[in-house]
Amino acid sequence: MFKSEVIELNMGPQHPSTHGVLRLKLKLDGESIVDVSPEIGYLHRGVEKLAENFTYLQALNLTDRLDYVAAISNNLGYIETLEKLGEVEVPRKAKYFRTLMTELGRLSSHLLWLATHALDIGAMTVFLYAFREREFILDMFEMVTGGRLLTTAFRYGGLKDDIPEGFERLVRDLIQIFPGRLADYEALLTKNRIWMKRTKQVGVISAGEAINLGLSGPVVRGSGVRFDIRKAEPYEAYGELDWEMAVQDGCDTYARYLVRLEEMRQSLRIVEQALDGMPEGDFCTKAPNVLKLPKGEVYHSIEAPKGELGYYLISDGKGTGPYRLKVRGPSFVNLQGLKPMITGHLVADVVAVIGTLDVVLGEVDR
Amino acid sequence: MTEEKKTKTPEEQVASLKEGMKKTEPEKTPAASKAENPAEANPKPAGPPKPAIVEQEHGPASEDWQKKLLDALGDKATESHVASGEFTIVLENGAAFPETMALIHENGYDYLSDISSVDYSKYEGAPKRFALAYHLFSVAGNHRLRVKVFLEEGEAVPSVMHIWATADFHEREAFDLMGIVFTGREGLRRILLPEDWIGHPLRKELSKNDGNAAYTARLVRKVREDA
Amino acid sequence: MDYTMINIAIPAVKILIVFTVVLLSVLVMTYAERKVIAFMQVRLGPMRVGPWGLLQPIADALKLFSKEDIVPSMADKLVYFLAPTLAIVPALLTFVAVPFGDETTFFGLLKHPTNMAISDLNIGLLYILAISSVGIYGILLGGWSSNSKYPLLGALRSAAQIISYEIPLTLALVGPILLANTLSMRGIVEAQSKGLWFVIPQFFAFLVYMACAVAETNRAPYDLPEAEQELVAGFHTEYSGMKFAFFYLAEYANMIVVSAIATVVFLGGWLPVPGLAFLHIPAIIWFALKLAFFLFIFLWLRATYPRYRYDQLMAIGWKFFIPVALINIFVTALLVL
């Protein structure tokens, strides 16, 4: 008499909350999700192919546009990959400053994550508060690199320029006000009953499954896995500074929320230490104008705000640019975690899970 | 739902491997330790002659764990070397490939970072046209490994999706952009480019747009037909 | 002449006044919503159109009037056209029984004093609840007739939510009715003039009523049916121009109705705050102030809280609010007897 059917609902690619051009083909049984199939590629610009035709320095521009929310991290990963293959020693001052800038990038990325995640779940005010803080950080980026969002920071061997005047004061102001602001967000969300109901037991993934799926970053640290590349394979100045890894055991969206909040606190700590302990010296090692790297291949990964950002670079020793540049975008791999996390939940949880995975389509599609 | 992050079976192996690894400070879990790879003699397996890629050997490299892995693999690894502080082994493509990869997985490499496809046709000294580089990481042991497989044009590779679920998207991307076919898995279809795209753009040959110059026109015609 | 005056002319004038005021206040509400929420979110809100953005509602109204009327090709045309009407008409009809003030002679124009309500029905509260229930048809049919998945899902959710929350809403109101011993809105206010405002003896009923009122009007934190992030725009996704304006007006009109009921039933209607009667503020201003207070709470909630997921929303309505309201009725009945 009654026949129940599975509805196919299409979310995106134009949708107020898929954080970019992500298309999700959902199969719904009423309100519960039976199957989800992400369709990507709407933002594919052929970054890897383009890089083969550019010089190493020009390709740095391309890396900005991968995770466009925290472009600094992409820059850092790429430059470090070049330096690993070219075996060049970076001065300590540059290392400290790079660490500082990258952590500011992490703060800005997590603030945007918090803003959009909260907005998707309905708390509109946090969105505006977080963006207010983010404006400070973008001002700092503009002071150093000239760009607010797409920074093209750092150069082979160190930095492009010395630290500008007035930069330290801006950072000190941020260090002063930020803990109070973070406390504001916590007051609005962390113990809020509605928030907890929307995020606890939503998007659960176990540690073993997370590792097998290749998830990284706060996604996997929210499931209890103590894996942070800054601690496991320290780069730049992370090995010299005193900070804690943020790990939670909850395995759900709420745990990941707590992890990212804690990461913001630790980032601020790193920023302060880097600023206080900034060494004197050169800001860049001399490098040839037209860079040529020796023949070889190298895979280098860093802990970007979204997860493990890896660059696989093959150089043929003769060209002025990469022979092959493969970008391992953390969001590309983290998106595979969507299906196990969301199956069985309701449609309203889809936005919460996409938010907690912190997917940025720039590095998914490249 | 709290699970230990250590992998289940090779825990004892990993523990013995860790003894050989230098630790800078005692941490709660080994993955958090800042492990360094001091320079040591490069382990070389007995086996077929090295392929023709000449790598420069720099920096810190081998450890006991590398030797352990090579011992476990026996002669399945046709070549191995260390360069830029990274340990690479080369495997043969074939029916035994998934088993070898499963063996590597059992040896503690539970995290597959990346599968990269490379087109070596413009590269001097490459044994075959294509290569797949599997970048593996051991979470418990905190060391990385690259596995390379060389392929001819048209050669298909068995999938490792059943070992590491993360291989799904990576293999689809290698198929999409480079045209490498993976057998033994379902759902191998394009991921980044549209379903009806012709050609594989990341290959090195100069493409005269592979027939996609008229892609938009085809799309518009299709939409008008469906309407 | 007397008959005509009492039964036709005066009500006609009242209807005109009330509907004009209601529609104007809906317009003011749209402005207030944007301004108040903006200030809570550390920004300014509309500033360009007129000084401090005061002419923004007029700009919005003009925009909606002038929009192209798009009808989805596979929509059920008649129902699609009628649905907004079914949403707004009941919302406006409820104002018939709402008393805005005490008896008045309109500054001596009338021989006999008359109520400041269009009609003082002796089943006023029942009438209001019944008529506002008809508004659900507008939402349901609007979503269904659009012939599209998102509106359908939104409409079903919204309908289920409103129907579910009507029960605790009505039950919460039974407590004050028991205390006042009448269903007439005017009678309820008069009952409060003799003693405490019902918000104090019926505190829990008041809380339940407020929560259900927010759910009835599809406002945050119960605004899942219109959550942008999930369903684009819920049941009114496919509507544009005047038809959309009707849904929009209906939502605000509903907000004003439930706030008016809260004012009358719990906060003493037009009665002055005890102790401040010496200020000689007209009764209708008291009513307006209390109404504004409730509307402000609506906005405050929207700016602060995330939204409940649909199944949690339904669970709270059925498993928490109804039992609380029922217990309140039992206790009140025991005390009254």
PDB file of C-alpha atoms in Angstrom, chain B residues 32-125:
ATOM      1  CA  ALA B  32      54.950  12.926  19.033  1.00  0.00           C
ATOM      2  CA  SER B  33      58.631  12.371  19.380  1.00  0.00           C
ATOM      3  CA  LYS B  34      60.911  14.512  17.344  1.00  0.00           C
ATOM      4  CA  ALA B  35      62.703  11.763  15.521  1.00  0.00           C
ATOM      5  CA  GLU B  36      65.757  12.526  13.527  1.00  0.00           C
ATOM      6  CA  ASN B  37      67.288  10.288  10.973  1.00  0.00           C
ATOM      7  CA  PRO B  38      71.016  10.152  11.457  1.00  0.00           C
ATOM      8  CA  ALA B  39      73.209   9.239   8.519  1.00  0.00           C
ATOM      9  CA  GLU B  40      74.170   5.624   8.263  1.00  0.00           C
ATOM     10  CA  ALA B  41      75.135   3.147   5.670  1.00  0.00           C
ATOM     11  CA  ASN B  42      72.513   2.730   3.000  1.00  0.00           C
ATOM     12  CA  PRO B  43      70.903  -0.694   3.020  1.00  0.00           C
ATOM     13  CA  LYS B  44      70.912  -2.315  -0.359  1.00  0.00           C
ATOM     14  CA  PRO B  45      68.945  -5.460  -1.108  1.00  0.00           C
ATOM     15  CA  ALA B  46      70.295  -8.182  -3.277  1.00  0.00           C
ATOM     16  CA  GLY B  47      68.302  -8.212  -6.452  1.00  0.00           C
ATOM     17  CA  PRO B  48      67.934  -6.868  -9.951  1.00  0.00           C
ATOM     18  CA  PRO B  49      70.207  -4.002 -10.998  1.00  0.00           C
ATOM     19  CA  LYS B  50      69.302  -0.471 -10.043  1.00  0.00           C
ATOM     20  CA  PRO B  51      67.149   1.467 -12.472  1.00  0.00           C
ATOM     21  CA  ALA B  52      68.709   4.283 -14.295  1.00  0.00           C
ATOM     22  CA  ILE B  53      67.479   7.212 -12.229  1.00  0.00           C
ATOM     23  CA  VAL B  54      70.495   8.777 -10.675  1.00  0.00           C
ATOM     24  CA  GLU B  55      69.696  10.243  -7.289  1.00  0.00           C
ATOM     25  CA  GLN B  56      72.087  12.236  -5.257  1.00  0.00           C
ATOM     26  CA  GLU B  57      72.566  10.822  -1.854  1.00  0.00           C
ATOM     27  CA  HIS B  58      72.427  13.511   0.780  1.00  0.00           C
ATOM     28  CA  GLY B  59      71.828  13.881   4.392  1.00  0.00           C
ATOM     29  CA  PRO B  60      70.421  11.734   7.155  1.00  0.00           C
ATOM     30  CA  ALA B  61      68.744   8.640   5.937  1.00  0.00           C
ATOM     31  CA  SER B  62      68.669   5.072   6.949  1.00  0.00           C
ATOM     32  CA  GLU B  63      67.788   3.539  10.201  1.00  0.00           C
ATOM     33  CA  ASP B  64      67.170   0.118  11.500  1.00  0.00           C
ATOM     34  CA  TRP B  65      63.591   0.413  10.382  1.00  0.00           C
ATOM     35  CA  GLN B  66      64.657   0.736   6.791  1.00  0.00           C
ATOM     36  CA  LYS B  67      66.731  -2.388   7.077  1.00  0.00           C
ATOM     37  CA  LYS B  68      63.855  -4.137   8.791  1.00  0.00           C
ATOM     38  CA  LEU B  69      61.471  -3.228   6.026  1.00  0.00           C
ATOM     39  CA  LEU B  70      63.815  -4.332   3.320  1.00  0.00           C
ATOM     40  CA  ASP B  71      64.391  -7.605   5.094  1.00  0.00           C
ATOM     41  CA  ALA B  72      60.658  -8.139   5.310  1.00  0.00           C
ATOM     42  CA  LEU B  73      60.218  -7.409   1.659  1.00  0.00           C
ATOM     43  CA  GLY B  74      63.035  -9.583   0.544  1.00  0.00           C
ATOM     44  CA  ASP B  75      63.561  -9.367  -3.179  1.00  0.00           C
ATOM     45  CA  LYS B  76      60.218  -7.768  -3.956  1.00  0.00           C
ATOM     46  CA  ALA B  77      61.879  -4.396  -3.736  1.00  0.00           C
ATOM     47  CA  THR B  78      63.878  -4.120  -6.904  1.00  0.00           C
ATOM     48  CA  GLU B  79      65.735  -1.087  -5.717  1.00  0.00           C
ATOM     49  CA  SER B  80      65.992   1.251  -2.835  1.00  0.00           C
ATOM     50  CA  HIS B  81      67.867   4.401  -2.144  1.00  0.00           C
ATOM     51  CA  VAL B  82      67.989   7.367   0.106  1.00  0.00           C
ATOM     52  CA  ALA B  83      68.029  10.910  -1.183  1.00  0.00           C
ATOM     53  CA  SER B  84      67.351  14.259   0.435  1.00  0.00           C
ATOM     54  CA  GLY B  85      66.698  12.430   3.658  1.00  0.00           C
ATOM     55  CA  GLU B  86      63.967  10.329   2.112  1.00  0.00           C
ATOM     56  CA  PHE B  87      63.808   6.591   1.734  1.00  0.00           C
ATOM     57  CA  THR B  88      62.460   5.275  -1.554  1.00  0.00           C
ATOM     58  CA  ILE B  89      61.884   1.715  -2.642  1.00  0.00           C
ATOM     59  CA  VAL B  90      60.904   0.629  -6.099  1.00  0.00           C
ATOM     60  CA  LEU B  91      58.484  -2.203  -6.702  1.00  0.00           C
ATOM     61  CA  GLU B  92      57.511  -4.094  -9.788  1.00  0.00           C
ATOM     62  CA  ASN B  93      54.055  -3.703 -11.162  1.00  0.00           C
ATOM     63  CA  GLY B  94      52.166  -6.956 -11.387  1.00  0.00           C
ATOM     64  CA  ALA B  95      49.738  -9.261  -9.710  1.00  0.00           C
ATOM     65  CA  ALA B  96      51.922  -9.457  -6.609  1.00  0.00           C
ATOM     66  CA  PHE B  97      51.849  -5.706  -6.143  1.00  0.00           C
ATOM     67  CA  PRO B  98      48.840  -5.535  -3.798  1.00  0.00           C
ATOM     68  CA  GLU B  99      50.304  -8.272  -1.635  1.00  0.00           C
ATOM     69  CA  THR B 100      53.572  -6.437  -1.323  1.00  0.00           C
ATOM     70  CA  MET B 101      51.727  -3.279  -0.403  1.00  0.00           C
ATOM     71  CA  ALA B 102      49.736  -5.208   2.170  1.00  0.00           C
ATOM     72  CA  LEU B 103      53.012  -6.439   3.588  1.00  0.00           C
ATOM     73  CA  ILE B 104      54.234  -2.874   3.847  1.00  0.00           C
ATOM     74  CA  HIS B 105      50.984  -1.935   5.543  1.00  0.00           C
ATOM     75  CA  GLU B 106      51.484  -4.689   8.083  1.00  0.00           C
ATOM     76  CA  ASN B 107      54.936  -3.366   8.774  1.00  0.00           C
ATOM     77  CA  GLY B 108      53.449  -0.288  10.303  1.00  0.00           C
ATOM     78  CA  TYR B 109      52.778   2.014   7.369  1.00  0.00           C
ATOM     79  CA  ASP B 110      49.177   2.658   8.192  1.00  0.00           C
ATOM     80  CA  TYR B 111      48.898   6.130   6.706  1.00  0.00           C
ATOM     81  CA  LEU B 112      48.951   6.737   2.985  1.00  0.00           C
ATOM     82  CA  SER B 113      49.640  10.419   2.459  1.00  0.00           C
ATOM     83  CA  ASP B 114      49.550  10.646  -1.260  1.00  0.00           C
ATOM     84  CA  ILE B 115      49.635   8.807  -4.568  1.00  0.00           C
ATOM     85  CA  SER B 116      51.299  10.884  -7.249  1.00  0.00           C
ATOM     86  CA  SER B 117      51.380  10.048 -10.916  1.00  0.00           C
ATOM     87  CA  VAL B 118      54.391  11.192 -12.923  1.00  0.00           C
ATOM     88  CA  ASP B 119      54.945  11.336 -16.646  1.00  0.00           C
ATOM     89  CA  TYR B 120      58.665  10.821 -17.237  1.00  0.00           C
ATOM     90  CA  SER B 121      58.564  11.137 -20.986  1.00  0.00           C
ATOM     91  CA  LYS B 122      60.569  14.367 -20.994  1.00  0.00           C
ATOM     92  CA  TYR B 123      62.883  13.274 -18.173  1.00  0.00           C
ATOM     93  CA  GLU B 124      66.327  11.926 -18.884  1.00  0.00           C
ATOM     94  CA  GLY B 125      67.103   8.564 -17.459  1.00  0.00           C
TER      95      GLY B 125
END
